[in-house]
Amino acid sequence: MVQRSGQQFVVPVMFGLLALVLAFSVFAGRLGAQVDTIASPVASPQTGECVTGAGDASAPADGTPVAGDLTGATPAATDVTDALIAAADNVINCYNAGDVDSLVTLVTGNLVADKFGGTVPEELLTYTLLGYGEASVYGDGRIGLPINYLAGDYQYVASTWVFVDMDGEYVLDEEILQTAQPEGDSVVKGFAVADDAAVSFPQGGTTAQLPVISLLGTNAGEAQHIVNLYYLGGLDTPTPEVAGVGTPAPVATVPEDATLVGTVSLAGGEISDIALVNAPVGNYVLVDTYDGSLANFTVTEPIVVEI
C-alpha cells in the first residue's frame, strides 16, 4: 500500500526549461515504421478534444499481460494507420485532460490491468507526443501503432500501442514497451523487485547527472509490480527511511510536494526501464506499489573532466 501525506493528486511541475543537451532530430507527424529518433523534449503536452469511445475498461481482465499472436505482422493500409493515429490522439487528449470517465471508454480492461494493475490511478503523467510509426496488422487481428512520447517532463517511452476493432472503433488493448534508447550519453542503474523482498538498487542508488539515466528494473517475482519514481528536491532534501532487503516492507509515505516523474509496470519475470531525459540533480525515491517498499535514488552534479 502506498500513501501520500496531504493531497493524493499532484500535478507534475516543470523544473525550469529543459536544457537542450541532447542531439535530438526533430520530426513532425508520422515517422518510420520503427520510431527510433525523437523530437525536442521542450514541446508541450498534447491537448485537444476528448471524445468518448466504444470500449469498456471494466470488462473482466486477470491482470496478466495479453496473450495475443503478434507474429506474422503485415503493413496496415494507409487509411487504417490514419484511423489509429486519430484514436491514439484521442487517448492522449483524454489522458492529459485527466478525464478518466472518457479514458476508460477508449481502452480495454486488459490495458488497464497490464499498465496500471487494474485501476486507473488519480495521479497521471501528461504525455508529450514525439512521433508515430506505420501500423501493422498482427496474426490475432489486432493492429499495432509504434509511438514515442514523453511521460511527464522527463520519462522517455518507446512502445507499440495495440488496438482492437470494436464495431468500427479502435480501442487500445495493450502497450508493448521497448527498451528506451534516446540519444545522448547515458548511464544504466539496475533495480530489483520481488514478491518477498523490498525494492532495491543492488549496485547502489547514486549516479552523476547525464543526459539519459535509465533505471532498469528486474521483477524476480511472479506478481505484477507497478513501480513509481518521485523527485523529492535538491541534494539537501531529506530522504525517507527505507527497509532493508528481505525485511518487512513499511507503508511508503511520499511527501506531498514530491513530483511523480516516472512509472513502469513489471509483470512476473519481466525486465523494463524508466528512461529519464535531462533529469534534474537531486534526491528521488523509487516506490514499489505492490508492497509499499521504497528505495532512495540520487542524481549528483555532473562530473567535469579537465583535459
Coordinates of C-alpha atoms in Angstrom, one line a residue:
M1 CA 0.0 0.0 0.0
V2 CA 1.3 3.5 -0.8
Q3 CA 0.2 6.6 1.0
R4 CA 0.7 10.2 0.2
S5 CA 0.8 12.7 3.0
G6 CA -1.6 15.6 2.3
Q7 CA -3.3 15.6 -1.1
Q8 CA -3.4 12.5 -3.1
F9 CA -3.3 14.1 -6.5
V10 CA -0.2 16.0 -7.5
V11 CA 0.0 17.9 -10.8
P12 CA 3.5 17.4 -12.3
V13 CA 5.5 20.6 -12.4
M14 CA 8.3 21.8 -14.8
F15 CA 11.7 22.3 -13.2
G16 CA 12.6 25.2 -15.5
L17 CA 13.1 24.8 -19.2
L18 CA 14.7 21.6 -20.2
A19 CA 18.3 22.0 -21.3
L20 CA 18.9 21.2 -24.9
V21 CA 21.9 19.0 -24.3
L22 CA 20.8 16.1 -26.4
A23 CA 21.3 15.9 -30.1
F24 CA 17.6 15.2 -31.0
S25 CA 16.4 15.2 -34.5
V26 CA 13.1 16.9 -35.0
F27 CA 10.3 15.1 -36.7
A28 CA 6.6 16.1 -37.0
G29 CA 3.6 13.9 -37.6
R30 CA 4.2 10.3 -38.8
L31 CA 7.7 8.7 -38.6
G32 CA 9.1 5.5 -40.0
A33 CA 7.9 2.0 -39.0
Q34 CA 10.4 1.9 -36.1
V35 CA 10.2 5.2 -34.2
D36 CA 13.8 5.5 -33.1
T37 CA 14.5 9.2 -33.4
I38 CA 12.7 11.7 -31.2
A39 CA 11.8 15.3 -31.2
S40 CA 13.0 18.0 -28.8
P41 CA 11.6 17.4 -25.3
V42 CA 10.7 21.1 -24.8
A43 CA 7.4 20.5 -26.6
S44 CA 4.3 20.9 -24.5
P45 CA 1.9 18.1 -23.6
Q46 CA -0.7 17.5 -26.3
T47 CA -4.1 19.0 -25.8
G48 CA -7.3 18.6 -27.8
E49 CA -10.9 17.4 -27.8
C50 CA -11.5 14.3 -25.7
V51 CA -14.3 12.1 -27.3
T52 CA -15.9 9.1 -25.5
G53 CA -15.4 5.8 -27.2
A54 CA -16.8 2.3 -27.5
G55 CA -14.5 0.5 -25.1
D56 CA -15.2 -0.8 -21.6
A57 CA -12.2 -0.9 -19.2
S58 CA -14.5 -2.5 -16.6
A59 CA -14.5 -5.7 -18.7
P60 CA -13.0 -8.7 -16.9
A61 CA -9.2 -8.9 -17.0
D62 CA -7.0 -11.2 -15.0
G63 CA -4.1 -8.7 -14.5
T64 CA -1.7 -10.6 -16.7
P65 CA -0.2 -9.5 -20.0
V66 CA -2.4 -10.1 -23.0
A67 CA -1.6 -13.4 -24.6
G68 CA -2.0 -12.4 -28.3
D69 CA -0.5 -13.6 -31.5
L70 CA 2.0 -10.8 -32.5
T71 CA 3.6 -12.9 -35.3
G72 CA 3.2 -12.5 -39.0
A73 CA 2.8 -8.7 -38.9
T74 CA 1.9 -7.1 -42.2
P75 CA 1.7 -3.4 -43.0
A76 CA -1.7 -1.9 -42.4
A77 CA -3.5 0.2 -45.1
T78 CA -2.9 3.9 -45.0
D79 CA -6.5 4.7 -44.0
V80 CA -6.1 2.2 -41.1
T81 CA -2.9 3.9 -39.9
D82 CA -4.7 7.3 -40.1
A83 CA -7.6 6.0 -38.1
L84 CA -5.3 4.5 -35.5
I85 CA -3.4 7.8 -35.2
A86 CA -6.7 9.6 -34.6
A87 CA -7.7 7.0 -32.0
A88 CA -4.2 7.4 -30.3
D89 CA -4.5 11.2 -30.3
N90 CA -7.9 10.9 -28.6
V91 CA -6.4 8.6 -25.9
I92 CA -3.7 11.2 -25.3
N93 CA -6.1 14.1 -25.2
C94 CA -8.3 12.3 -22.6
Y95 CA -5.3 11.2 -20.6
N96 CA -3.8 14.7 -20.5
A97 CA -7.2 16.2 -19.6
G98 CA -7.5 13.8 -16.6
D99 CA -10.9 12.7 -18.0
V100 CA -10.8 9.2 -16.6
D101 CA -14.5 8.6 -17.3
S102 CA -13.9 9.1 -21.0
L103 CA -10.4 7.4 -20.9
V104 CA -11.9 4.1 -19.7
T105 CA -14.1 4.0 -22.8
L106 CA -11.1 4.2 -25.1
V107 CA -9.2 1.2 -23.6
T108 CA -9.9 -2.3 -22.6
G109 CA -9.7 -4.0 -19.2
N110 CA -6.6 -5.8 -20.5
L111 CA -4.8 -2.4 -20.9
V112 CA -5.8 -1.1 -17.5
A113 CA -4.7 -4.4 -15.9
D114 CA -1.4 -4.6 -17.6
K115 CA -0.4 -0.9 -17.4
F116 CA -2.0 0.2 -14.1
G117 CA -2.6 -3.0 -12.2
G118 CA -6.4 -2.9 -12.6
T119 CA -7.4 0.6 -11.7
V120 CA -6.5 3.9 -13.5
P121 CA -4.7 6.0 -10.8
E122 CA -5.6 9.5 -9.9
E123 CA -2.0 10.7 -10.4
L124 CA -1.2 10.6 -14.1
L125 CA 1.8 11.9 -16.1
T126 CA 0.8 14.0 -19.0
Y127 CA 2.0 12.8 -22.5
T128 CA 4.0 14.8 -25.0
L129 CA 3.8 13.1 -28.3
L130 CA 7.1 12.7 -30.2
G131 CA 6.0 10.7 -33.2
Y132 CA 4.1 7.7 -34.6
G133 CA 5.2 4.9 -36.8
E134 CA 3.4 2.9 -39.5
A135 CA 0.7 0.5 -38.3
S136 CA 1.0 -3.3 -38.6
V137 CA -1.7 -6.0 -38.5
Y138 CA -0.9 -8.9 -36.3
G139 CA -1.8 -12.6 -36.5
D140 CA -4.6 -12.2 -33.9
G141 CA -6.3 -9.4 -35.9
R142 CA -5.2 -6.6 -33.6
I143 CA -3.2 -3.7 -35.1
G144 CA -0.1 -2.1 -33.6
L145 CA 1.0 1.5 -33.9
P146 CA 4.6 2.4 -32.9
I147 CA 4.7 5.6 -30.7
N148 CA 7.3 7.6 -28.9
Y149 CA 6.3 10.1 -26.1
L150 CA 7.5 11.8 -23.0
A151 CA 5.5 10.9 -19.9
G152 CA 5.7 14.0 -17.7
D153 CA 8.7 16.2 -18.1
Y154 CA 11.4 13.5 -18.2
Q155 CA 10.4 9.9 -18.9
Y156 CA 11.0 8.9 -22.5
V157 CA 8.8 6.0 -23.6
A158 CA 9.2 3.9 -26.8
S159 CA 6.4 1.5 -27.3
T160 CA 3.7 0.0 -29.6
W161 CA 0.1 0.7 -28.9
V162 CA -2.0 -2.3 -29.9
F163 CA -5.7 -1.7 -30.8
V164 CA -8.7 -3.9 -31.3
D165 CA -11.6 -3.1 -33.6
M166 CA -14.9 -2.7 -31.7
D167 CA -17.8 -2.1 -34.1
G168 CA -15.7 0.1 -36.3
E169 CA -13.9 2.0 -33.5
Y170 CA -10.3 1.3 -32.5
V171 CA -9.9 0.7 -28.8
L172 CA -6.4 0.5 -27.1
D173 CA -5.8 -3.1 -25.8
E174 CA -2.1 -3.3 -24.9
E175 CA 1.1 -1.3 -24.7
I176 CA 4.2 -3.2 -25.6
L177 CA 7.3 -1.4 -24.2
Q178 CA 10.6 -1.4 -26.0
T179 CA 13.9 -0.6 -24.2
A180 CA 14.1 3.2 -24.4
Q181 CA 17.2 4.4 -26.3
P182 CA 17.1 8.2 -26.6
E183 CA 20.3 9.8 -28.0
G184 CA 23.0 11.2 -25.7
D185 CA 25.5 10.0 -23.1
S186 CA 23.7 7.6 -20.7
V187 CA 24.0 5.5 -17.6
V188 CA 22.1 2.4 -16.5
K189 CA 21.3 1.8 -12.9
G190 CA 19.6 -1.5 -12.1
F191 CA 16.9 -2.0 -9.5
A192 CA 15.2 -5.2 -8.4
V193 CA 11.7 -6.1 -7.1
A194 CA 10.4 -9.4 -5.8
D195 CA 7.2 -10.7 -4.1
D196 CA 9.1 -11.3 -0.8
A197 CA 11.7 -8.5 -0.7
A198 CA 11.8 -4.7 -0.7
V199 CA 12.6 -2.8 -3.9
S200 CA 16.4 -2.1 -4.0
F201 CA 19.3 -0.9 -6.1
P202 CA 21.7 -3.9 -5.8
Q203 CA 24.7 -1.8 -7.1
G204 CA 23.8 1.4 -5.2
G205 CA 21.3 4.1 -6.0
T206 CA 23.5 7.0 -6.9
T207 CA 24.7 8.4 -10.3
A208 CA 26.2 11.5 -11.7
Q209 CA 23.9 13.5 -13.9
L210 CA 24.0 12.6 -17.6
P211 CA 21.6 13.4 -20.5
V212 CA 20.0 10.0 -20.2
I213 CA 19.5 8.0 -17.0
S214 CA 17.9 4.6 -17.3
L215 CA 16.6 2.8 -14.3
L216 CA 16.4 -0.8 -15.4
G217 CA 14.0 -2.9 -13.4
T218 CA 14.0 -6.7 -13.0
N219 CA 11.0 -8.4 -11.4
A220 CA 12.2 -11.6 -9.8
G221 CA 8.7 -12.4 -8.5
E222 CA 5.6 -13.9 -10.0
A223 CA 3.2 -11.0 -9.2
Q224 CA 2.8 -7.7 -11.2
H225 CA 4.7 -4.8 -9.7
I226 CA 3.9 -1.2 -10.5
V227 CA 6.9 1.0 -9.7
N228 CA 6.8 4.8 -9.4
L229 CA 9.7 7.3 -9.3
Y230 CA 9.3 10.6 -7.4
Y231 CA 11.5 13.6 -7.4
L232 CA 11.9 14.9 -3.8
G233 CA 14.0 18.0 -4.5
G234 CA 17.7 19.1 -4.4
L235 CA 20.5 17.2 -2.8
D236 CA 19.8 18.8 0.6
T237 CA 16.2 17.5 0.6
P238 CA 15.5 14.9 3.3
T239 CA 15.1 11.3 2.1
P240 CA 12.7 8.7 3.7
E241 CA 13.8 5.8 5.8
V242 CA 13.8 2.6 3.8
A243 CA 13.6 -1.1 4.8
G244 CA 16.5 -3.4 4.0
V245 CA 16.2 -6.2 1.5
G246 CA 14.3 -9.2 2.9
T247 CA 12.8 -7.2 5.8
P248 CA 9.1 -6.4 6.2
A249 CA 8.3 -3.5 3.9
P250 CA 6.8 -0.4 5.5
V251 CA 4.0 1.6 4.2
A252 CA 5.6 4.1 1.8
T253 CA 5.0 7.7 2.7
V254 CA 5.8 10.1 -0.1
P255 CA 5.9 13.8 0.8
E256 CA 3.0 15.8 -0.7
D257 CA 5.4 18.1 -2.5
A258 CA 7.2 15.3 -4.3
T259 CA 6.7 15.0 -8.0
L260 CA 5.9 11.9 -9.9
V261 CA 8.5 11.7 -12.8
G262 CA 8.3 8.1 -14.0
T263 CA 6.5 4.8 -13.8
V264 CA 6.8 1.3 -15.1
S265 CA 4.7 -1.9 -14.9
L266 CA 6.7 -5.1 -14.4
A267 CA 4.9 -8.4 -14.9
G268 CA 6.3 -11.5 -13.3
G269 CA 9.8 -12.1 -14.6
E270 CA 9.8 -9.0 -16.8
I271 CA 12.7 -6.6 -17.3
S272 CA 11.9 -3.0 -18.4
D273 CA 13.1 0.5 -17.6
I274 CA 12.3 4.1 -16.6
A275 CA 14.4 6.2 -19.0
L276 CA 14.8 9.8 -17.9
V277 CA 15.9 12.6 -20.2
N278 CA 17.6 15.6 -18.6
A279 CA 16.6 14.6 -15.1
P280 CA 17.5 17.3 -12.6
V281 CA 20.2 16.9 -9.9
G282 CA 18.6 15.9 -6.5
N283 CA 17.1 13.2 -4.5
Y284 CA 14.4 10.7 -5.7
V285 CA 12.5 7.8 -4.2
L286 CA 11.5 4.7 -6.0
V287 CA 8.3 3.1 -4.7
D288 CA 7.0 -0.4 -5.4
T289 CA 3.3 -0.2 -5.0
Y290 CA 3.0 -4.0 -4.7
D291 CA 4.3 -4.0 -1.1
G292 CA 4.8 -0.3 -0.3
S293 CA 8.6 -0.6 -0.1
L294 CA 10.9 2.1 -1.4
A295 CA 14.5 2.8 -2.3
N296 CA 16.3 6.2 -2.4
F297 CA 18.0 7.3 -5.6
T298 CA 20.2 10.3 -6.0
V299 CA 21.5 12.2 -9.1
T300 CA 24.6 14.2 -8.3
E301 CA 26.2 17.1 -10.1
P302 CA 27.8 16.1 -13.5
I303 CA 31.4 15.0 -13.4
V304 CA 33.6 17.6 -15.1
V305 CA 36.9 16.2 -16.5
E306 CA 39.5 18.8 -17.3
I307 CA 42.0 18.0 -20.0

